[in-house]
Amino acid sequence: MLDIAAMSIVLSHNKVQEQAGLAVMKMAMDVAANQSESIMALDVNAKAMETSVQPFLGAILDIQV
């Protein structure tokens, strides 16, 4: 049987491991959120650049029947 001191050490160790795991998960989620925001901004900037490079494309439709 474990004595009280050993049980306390084991419980404390488990608590520290859990806190470290949660901290790593939070950092990973923050990185993923930042990357998704960057990708969305890149998409918007790419569309704006396409329009500015060739502004005449899609602006006028001339059809004769």
Coordinates of C-alpha atoms in Angstrom, one line a residue:
M1 CA 0.0 0.0 0.0
L2 CA 1.1 3.5 -0.7
D3 CA 1.6 5.9 2.2
I4 CA 0.0 9.3 2.2
A5 CA 3.1 11.1 1.0
A6 CA 3.6 8.9 -2.0
M7 CA -0.1 9.1 -2.9
S8 CA 0.2 12.9 -2.7
I9 CA 3.2 12.9 -5.0
V10 CA 1.4 10.7 -7.5
L11 CA -1.7 12.9 -7.5
S12 CA 0.4 16.1 -7.8
H13 CA 2.3 14.6 -10.7
N14 CA -0.9 13.6 -12.5
K15 CA -2.3 17.1 -12.0
V16 CA 0.9 18.7 -13.5
Q17 CA 0.7 16.3 -16.5
E18 CA -2.9 17.2 -17.1
Q19 CA -2.2 20.9 -16.9
A20 CA 0.7 20.6 -19.3
G21 CA -1.4 18.6 -21.7
L22 CA -4.2 21.3 -21.6
A23 CA -1.6 24.1 -22.1
V24 CA -0.2 22.3 -25.2
M25 CA -3.7 21.7 -26.6
K26 CA -4.6 25.4 -26.1
M27 CA -1.4 26.5 -27.9
A28 CA -2.2 24.1 -30.8
M29 CA -5.7 25.5 -31.0
D30 CA -4.4 29.1 -31.0
V31 CA -2.0 28.3 -33.8
A32 CA -4.7 26.6 -35.8
A33 CA -7.0 29.6 -35.3
N34 CA -4.2 32.1 -36.4
Q35 CA -3.5 30.0 -39.5
S36 CA -7.1 29.9 -40.5
E37 CA -7.4 33.6 -40.2
S38 CA -4.2 34.1 -42.3
I39 CA -5.6 31.8 -45.0
M40 CA -8.9 33.7 -45.1
A41 CA -7.0 37.0 -45.4
L42 CA -4.8 35.6 -48.1
D43 CA -7.9 34.5 -50.1
V44 CA -9.4 37.9 -49.9
N45 CA -6.2 39.6 -50.9
A46 CA -5.7 37.2 -53.8
K47 CA -9.2 38.0 -55.1
A48 CA -8.5 41.7 -54.8
M49 CA -5.2 41.3 -56.6
E50 CA -6.8 39.3 -59.5
T51 CA -9.3 42.1 -60.0
S52 CA -6.6 44.8 -59.9
V53 CA -4.2 43.0 -62.3
Q54 CA -6.9 42.4 -65.0
P55 CA -9.8 44.8 -64.2
F56 CA -11.4 44.5 -67.6
L57 CA -12.1 40.8 -67.3
G58 CA -15.7 40.1 -66.5
A59 CA -16.7 43.8 -66.5
I60 CA -18.3 43.9 -69.9
L61 CA -20.4 41.3 -71.7
D62 CA -21.1 42.0 -75.4
I63 CA -23.5 39.5 -77.0
Q64 CA -25.0 39.8 -80.5
V65 CA -27.7 37.5 -81.7

